[in-house]
Amino acid sequence: MLSLRLWFSSLVTDNTLSCSWRRTLFLVPPQILNLSNSSKNLRCYSGEPNQRTGFFPVASELQSSSSFPKDSPFSGLEDALVSYLFGKKRATDIAHMVWKQVVRKGDTVIDATCGNGFDTLAMLNLVADDSHDGYVYALDIQRDALDNTSLLLEKALNSKEKQLVKLFNICHSKMENVVPGNASVRLVAFNLGYLPGGDKGIITGSETTSLALEAAKRILMPGGLISIVVYVGHPGGREELEVVESFAAGLCVENWICCKLQMLNRPFAPIPIFVYRR
């Protein structure tokens, strides 16, 4: 019997028929599926319940499918997700790997909480190309965070690359004030909580994060991703998680894929949540 279970499903609770079905990822032991490759401890299956009976497909159908749907940004990431399950990858590592499935060279992306700049740098590496069309808009309400990000970029980038990063000392809820109205934004990323190495009393809040998510929804292009890593181990973290979950749960499954990756027996582990616009 598995000692660790992964719940990774669409956060969809709309009561209408077209938006009420839940897609769930199962991690299934190979002996259940009669798999010949015994080197894999778990296999992934993504499926939806039958709309008439409400039951998930039978085991024979599980055996025939081991991947995510084609329109999912998680296709090909099954091994990475299992690595996170067993503590070999961090939540931010998984986020970066999902970004790579979505972001293209020349895209406009937003680091809504740039912190110490590691996400900003990762984003720039995804969008920068010879045409210099790609841009990263990096925001943070703390001046220390922008200083740390600027220092990291100064060391890692050349002069042309640095011009592709726009830094703003502003709340993440105000992103529409700095991103051009005609920009096609492919990714908006949030790393919530407090600044690592900074003042733990200064944290992102439920109210402004809710406003920021709505702003991200408005400016995100089709095929774009809202990526959120929620930290629940500090005061206010659980409330912020509820806000993020409520936002994702209100999005129609016809236009959005909304998923979270949560460790059920590690209550304070960071929780990656991905909101993908079809």
Coordinates of N, CA, C and O in Angstrom, one line a residue, residues 140-245:
D140 N 8.4 44.0 -7.4 CA 8.5 43.6 -6.0 C 8.2 44.9 -5.2 O 8.7 46.0 -5.5
I141 N 7.5 44.7 -4.1 CA 7.2 45.9 -3.2 C 8.3 46.3 -2.3 O 8.3 47.4 -1.8
Q142 N 9.3 45.4 -2.2 CA 10.5 45.7 -1.3 C 11.7 46.2 -2.1 O 12.1 45.5 -3.1
R143 N 12.2 47.3 -1.8 CA 13.4 47.8 -2.4 C 14.6 46.8 -2.3 O 15.4 46.7 -3.3
D144 N 14.7 46.2 -1.2 CA 15.8 45.2 -1.0 C 15.7 44.1 -2.0 O 16.8 43.6 -2.5
A145 N 14.5 43.6 -2.4 CA 14.4 42.6 -3.3 C 14.9 43.0 -4.7 O 15.6 42.3 -5.4
L146 N 14.5 44.3 -5.1 CA 14.9 44.8 -6.4 C 16.4 45.0 -6.4 O 17.1 44.7 -7.5
D147 N 17.0 45.4 -5.3 CA 18.5 45.6 -5.2 C 19.2 44.2 -5.4 O 20.2 44.1 -6.1
N148 N 18.6 43.2 -4.7 CA 19.2 41.8 -4.8 C 19.1 41.3 -6.3 O 20.0 40.6 -6.8
T149 N 17.9 41.5 -6.9 CA 17.7 41.1 -8.2 C 18.6 41.8 -9.2 O 19.2 41.1 -10.1
S150 N 18.8 43.1 -9.0 CA 19.6 43.8 -9.9 C 21.1 43.4 -9.8 O 21.8 43.3 -10.8
L151 N 21.5 43.1 -8.6 CA 22.9 42.6 -8.3 C 23.1 41.2 -9.0 O 24.1 41.0 -9.7
L152 N 22.1 40.3 -8.9 CA 22.2 39.0 -9.6 C 22.3 39.2 -11.1 O 23.2 38.5 -11.8
L153 N 21.5 40.0 -11.6 CA 21.4 40.2 -13.1 C 22.7 40.9 -13.6 O 23.2 40.6 -14.7
E154 N 23.3 41.8 -12.8 CA 24.5 42.5 -13.1 C 25.6 41.5 -13.3 O 26.5 41.6 -14.2
K155 N 25.7 40.4 -12.5 CA 26.7 39.4 -12.5 C 26.5 38.4 -13.7 O 27.4 37.9 -14.2
A156 N 25.2 38.1 -14.0 CA 24.9 37.0 -14.9 C 24.7 37.4 -16.3 O 24.8 36.6 -17.2
L157 N 24.4 38.7 -16.6 CA 23.9 39.1 -17.9 C 24.9 40.1 -18.6 O 25.6 40.8 -17.9
N158 N 24.9 40.1 -19.9 CA 25.6 41.2 -20.6 C 24.7 42.4 -20.8 O 23.6 42.4 -20.4
S159 N 25.3 43.5 -21.3 CA 24.5 44.7 -21.4 C 23.3 44.7 -22.2 O 22.2 45.2 -21.8
K160 N 23.3 43.9 -23.3 CA 22.1 43.8 -24.1 C 21.0 43.0 -23.4 O 19.8 43.3 -23.5
E161 N 21.4 41.9 -22.7 CA 20.4 41.1 -22.0 C 19.8 41.9 -20.8 O 18.6 41.7 -20.6
K162 N 20.6 42.7 -20.2 CA 20.0 43.5 -19.1 C 18.9 44.4 -19.5 O 18.0 44.8 -18.7
Q163 N 19.0 44.9 -20.8 CA 18.0 45.8 -21.3 C 16.6 45.1 -21.5 O 15.6 45.8 -21.6
L164 N 16.6 43.8 -21.4 CA 15.4 43.0 -21.6 C 14.6 42.8 -20.3 O 13.5 42.3 -20.3
V165 N 15.2 43.3 -19.2 CA 14.6 43.1 -17.9 C 14.2 44.5 -17.4 O 15.0 45.4 -17.3
K166 N 12.9 44.7 -17.0 CA 12.4 45.9 -16.5 C 12.0 45.7 -15.1 O 11.1 44.9 -14.7
L167 N 12.6 46.4 -14.2 CA 12.4 46.3 -12.7 C 11.5 47.4 -12.2 O 11.7 48.6 -12.6
F168 N 10.6 47.0 -11.4 CA 9.6 48.0 -10.8 C 9.4 47.8 -9.3 O 9.1 46.6 -8.9
N169 N 9.5 48.8 -8.6 CA 9.3 48.8 -7.1 C 7.8 49.1 -6.9 O 7.4 50.2 -6.6
I170 N 7.0 48.0 -7.1 CA 5.5 48.2 -7.1 C 4.9 46.9 -6.6 O 5.4 45.8 -6.8
C171 N 3.7 47.0 -6.1 CA 2.9 45.8 -5.6 C 2.5 45.0 -6.8 O 2.2 45.5 -7.9
H172 N 2.5 43.6 -6.6 CA 2.1 42.8 -7.7 C 0.7 43.0 -8.2 O 0.4 42.7 -9.4
S173 N -0.2 43.6 -7.4 CA -1.5 43.9 -7.8 C -1.6 45.0 -8.8 O -2.6 45.2 -9.5
K174 N -0.5 45.7 -9.0 CA -0.4 46.9 -9.9 C 0.3 46.6 -11.2 O 0.7 47.5 -11.9
M175 N 0.4 45.3 -11.6 CA 1.2 45.0 -12.8 C 0.7 45.6 -14.1 O 1.4 45.9 -15.0
E176 N -0.7 45.8 -14.1 CA -1.2 46.5 -15.3 C -0.7 47.9 -15.5 O -0.9 48.5 -16.6
N177 N -0.2 48.5 -14.4 CA 0.3 49.9 -14.5 C 1.6 50.0 -15.2 O 2.0 51.1 -15.7
V178 N 2.3 48.9 -15.3 CA 3.7 48.9 -15.9 C 3.9 48.1 -17.1 O 4.8 48.4 -17.9
V179 N 3.0 47.1 -17.3 CA 3.1 46.3 -18.5 C 2.3 47.0 -19.7 O 1.2 47.3 -19.5
P180 N 2.9 47.1 -20.9 CA 2.2 47.8 -22.0 C 0.9 47.1 -22.3 O 0.8 45.9 -22.3
G181 N -0.1 47.9 -22.6 CA -1.4 47.4 -22.8 C -1.5 46.4 -24.0 O -2.4 45.6 -24.1
N182 N -0.6 46.6 -25.0 CA -0.6 45.8 -26.2 C 0.3 44.5 -26.1 O 0.5 43.8 -27.0
A183 N 0.9 44.3 -24.9 CA 1.8 43.2 -24.7 C 1.0 41.9 -24.6 O -0.1 41.8 -24.0
S184 N 1.5 40.9 -25.3 CA 0.9 39.5 -25.2 C 1.7 38.7 -24.2 O 2.8 38.3 -24.5
V185 N 1.2 38.6 -23.0 CA 1.9 38.0 -21.9 C 1.7 36.5 -21.8 O 0.6 36.0 -21.8
R186 N 2.8 35.8 -21.9 CA 2.7 34.3 -21.9 C 2.8 33.7 -20.5 O 2.3 32.6 -20.3
L187 N 3.4 34.4 -19.6 CA 3.6 33.8 -18.2 C 3.6 34.9 -17.2 O 4.2 36.0 -17.4
V188 N 2.8 34.7 -16.1 CA 2.8 35.5 -14.9 C 3.1 34.6 -13.8 O 2.4 33.6 -13.5
A189 N 4.2 34.8 -13.1 CA 4.7 33.9 -12.0 C 4.7 34.6 -10.7 O 5.1 35.8 -10.5
F190 N 4.2 33.9 -9.7 CA 4.1 34.4 -8.3 C 4.9 33.4 -7.4 O 4.7 32.2 -7.4
N191 N 5.8 33.9 -6.6 CA 6.4 33.2 -5.5 C 6.1 33.9 -4.2 O 6.7 34.8 -3.8
L192 N 5.0 33.4 -3.6 CA 4.3 34.2 -2.5 C 5.1 34.0 -1.2 O 5.9 33.1 -1.0
G193 N 4.7 34.8 -0.2 CA 5.3 34.7 1.1 C 6.2 35.9 1.4 O 5.9 37.0 1.1
Y194 N 7.3 35.6 2.0 CA 8.3 36.7 2.4 C 9.6 36.5 1.6 O 9.9 35.5 1.0
L195 N 10.4 37.6 1.6 CA 11.6 37.6 0.9 C 12.6 36.7 1.6 O 13.0 36.9 2.8
P196 N 13.2 35.6 0.9 CA 14.2 34.8 1.6 C 15.4 35.6 2.0 O 16.0 36.3 1.2
G197 N 15.7 35.5 3.3 CA 16.8 36.3 3.8 C 16.4 37.7 4.2 O 17.3 38.4 4.7
G198 N 15.2 38.0 4.0 CA 14.7 39.4 4.4 C 13.9 39.4 5.6 O 13.9 38.5 6.4
D199 N 13.1 40.4 5.8 CA 12.2 40.6 6.9 C 11.0 39.7 6.8 O 10.2 39.9 5.9
K200 N 10.9 38.7 7.6 CA 9.8 37.7 7.5 C 8.4 38.4 7.9 O 7.4 37.7 7.7
G201 N 8.5 39.6 8.5 CA 7.2 40.2 8.8 C 6.6 40.9 7.6 O 5.4 41.3 7.7
I202 N 7.3 41.0 6.5 CA 6.8 41.6 5.3 C 6.4 40.5 4.4 O 7.3 39.8 3.8
I203 N 5.1 40.2 4.1 CA 4.7 39.1 3.3 C 3.6 39.6 2.3 O 3.0 40.6 2.5
T204 N 3.5 38.8 1.3 CA 2.4 39.0 0.4 C 1.0 38.8 1.1 O 1.0 37.9 1.9
G205 N 0.0 39.5 0.8 CA -1.2 39.4 1.5 C -2.4 38.9 0.6 O -2.3 39.0 -0.6
S206 N -3.4 38.3 1.2 CA -4.5 37.7 0.5 C -5.2 38.7 -0.4 O -5.5 38.4 -1.5
E207 N -5.4 39.9 0.1 CA -6.2 40.9 -0.6 C -5.5 41.3 -1.9 O -6.0 41.4 -3.0
T208 N -4.2 41.7 -1.8 CA -3.4 42.2 -3.0 C -3.1 41.0 -3.9 O -3.1 41.2 -5.1
T209 N -2.9 39.8 -3.4 CA -2.7 38.6 -4.2 C -4.0 38.3 -5.0 O -3.9 38.0 -6.2
S210 N -5.1 38.5 -4.4 CA -6.4 38.3 -5.2 C -6.5 39.3 -6.3 O -6.8 38.9 -7.5
L211 N -6.2 40.5 -6.1 CA -6.2 41.5 -7.1 C -5.2 41.2 -8.2 O -5.4 41.4 -9.4
A212 N -4.0 40.8 -7.8 CA -2.9 40.4 -8.7 C -3.3 39.3 -9.7 O -3.0 39.3 -10.9
L213 N -4.0 38.3 -9.1 CA -4.4 37.1 -9.9 C -5.5 37.6 -11.0 O -5.4 37.1 -12.1
E214 N -6.4 38.4 -10.6 CA -7.4 38.9 -11.5 C -6.7 39.8 -12.6 O -7.1 39.7 -13.8
A215 N -5.7 40.5 -12.2 CA -4.9 41.3 -13.2 C -4.2 40.4 -14.2 O -4.2 40.6 -15.4
A216 N -3.6 39.3 -13.7 CA -2.9 38.4 -14.5 C -3.9 37.7 -15.5 O -3.5 37.5 -16.6
K217 N -5.0 37.4 -15.0 CA -6.1 36.7 -15.8 C -6.4 37.7 -17.0 O -6.6 37.2 -18.2
R218 N -6.5 39.0 -16.8 CA -6.9 39.9 -17.8 C -5.8 40.0 -18.9 O -6.2 40.2 -20.1
I219 N -4.6 40.0 -18.5 CA -3.5 40.3 -19.5 C -2.9 39.0 -20.1 O -2.1 39.1 -21.0
L220 N -3.3 37.8 -19.6 CA -2.7 36.6 -20.1 C -3.2 36.2 -21.5 O -4.5 36.2 -21.7
M221 N -2.4 35.9 -22.4 CA -2.8 35.5 -23.7 C -3.2 34.0 -23.7 O -2.9 33.2 -22.8
P222 N -4.0 33.6 -24.7 CA -4.3 32.1 -24.9 C -3.0 31.3 -25.0 O -2.1 31.8 -25.7
G223 N -3.0 30.2 -24.4 CA -1.7 29.4 -24.3 C -0.7 29.9 -23.3 O 0.4 29.4 -23.2
G224 N -1.2 30.8 -22.4 CA -0.3 31.4 -21.4 C -0.6 30.7 -20.0 O -1.5 29.9 -19.9
L225 N 0.3 31.0 -19.1 CA 0.3 30.3 -17.8 C 0.4 31.3 -16.6 O 1.3 32.2 -16.7
I226 N -0.4 31.1 -15.6 CA -0.2 31.7 -14.3 C 0.4 30.7 -13.4 O -0.2 29.6 -13.2
S227 N 1.6 30.9 -12.9 CA 2.3 30.0 -12.0 C 2.4 30.6 -10.6 O 2.9 31.7 -10.5
I228 N 2.0 29.8 -9.6 CA 2.0 30.3 -8.3 C 2.6 29.2 -7.4 O 2.2 28.1 -7.4
V229 N 3.6 29.6 -6.6 CA 4.1 28.8 -5.5 C 3.7 29.4 -4.2 O 4.1 30.5 -3.9
V230 N 2.8 28.7 -3.4 CA 2.3 29.2 -2.2 C 3.0 28.6 -1.0 O 3.2 27.3 -0.9
Y231 N 3.4 29.4 -0.1 CA 4.1 28.9 1.1 C 3.1 29.1 2.3 O 2.6 30.2 2.6
V232 N 2.9 28.0 3.0 CA 1.8 27.9 4.0 C 2.4 27.8 5.4 O 1.6 27.8 6.4
G233 N 3.7 27.9 5.6 CA 4.2 27.7 6.9 C 4.4 28.9 7.7 O 4.9 28.8 8.9
H234 N 3.9 30.0 7.2 CA 4.0 31.3 8.0 C 2.6 31.8 8.2 O 1.7 31.5 7.5
P235 N 2.4 32.7 9.2 CA 1.1 33.3 9.4 C 0.6 34.0 8.2 O 1.3 34.8 7.5
G236 N -0.7 33.7 7.8 CA -1.3 34.3 6.6 C -1.1 33.4 5.4 O -1.8 33.6 4.4
G237 N -0.3 32.4 5.5 CA 0.0 31.6 4.3 C -1.2 30.7 3.9 O -1.5 30.6 2.7
R238 N -1.9 30.2 4.9 CA -3.1 29.4 4.6 C -4.2 30.2 4.0 O -4.9 29.8 3.1
E239 N -4.4 31.4 4.5 CA -5.4 32.3 4.0 C -5.1 32.6 2.5 O -6.0 32.7 1.7
E240 N -3.8 32.9 2.3 CA -3.5 33.2 0.9 C -3.7 32.0 0.0 O -4.1 32.1 -1.2
L241 N -3.4 30.8 0.5 CA -3.7 29.6 -0.3 C -5.2 29.5 -0.7 O -5.5 29.2 -1.8
E242 N -6.0 29.8 0.3 CA -7.5 29.7 0.0 C -7.9 30.7 -1.1 O -8.8 30.4 -1.9
V243 N -7.3 31.9 -1.1 CA -7.5 32.9 -2.1 C -7.1 32.4 -3.5 O -7.9 32.5 -4.5
V244 N -6.0 31.8 -3.6 CA -5.5 31.2 -4.8 C -6.4 30.1 -5.3 O -6.8 30.0 -6.5
E245 N -6.7 29.2 -4.4 CA -7.6 28.1 -4.8 C -9.0 28.6 -5.2 O -9.6 28.1 -6.2

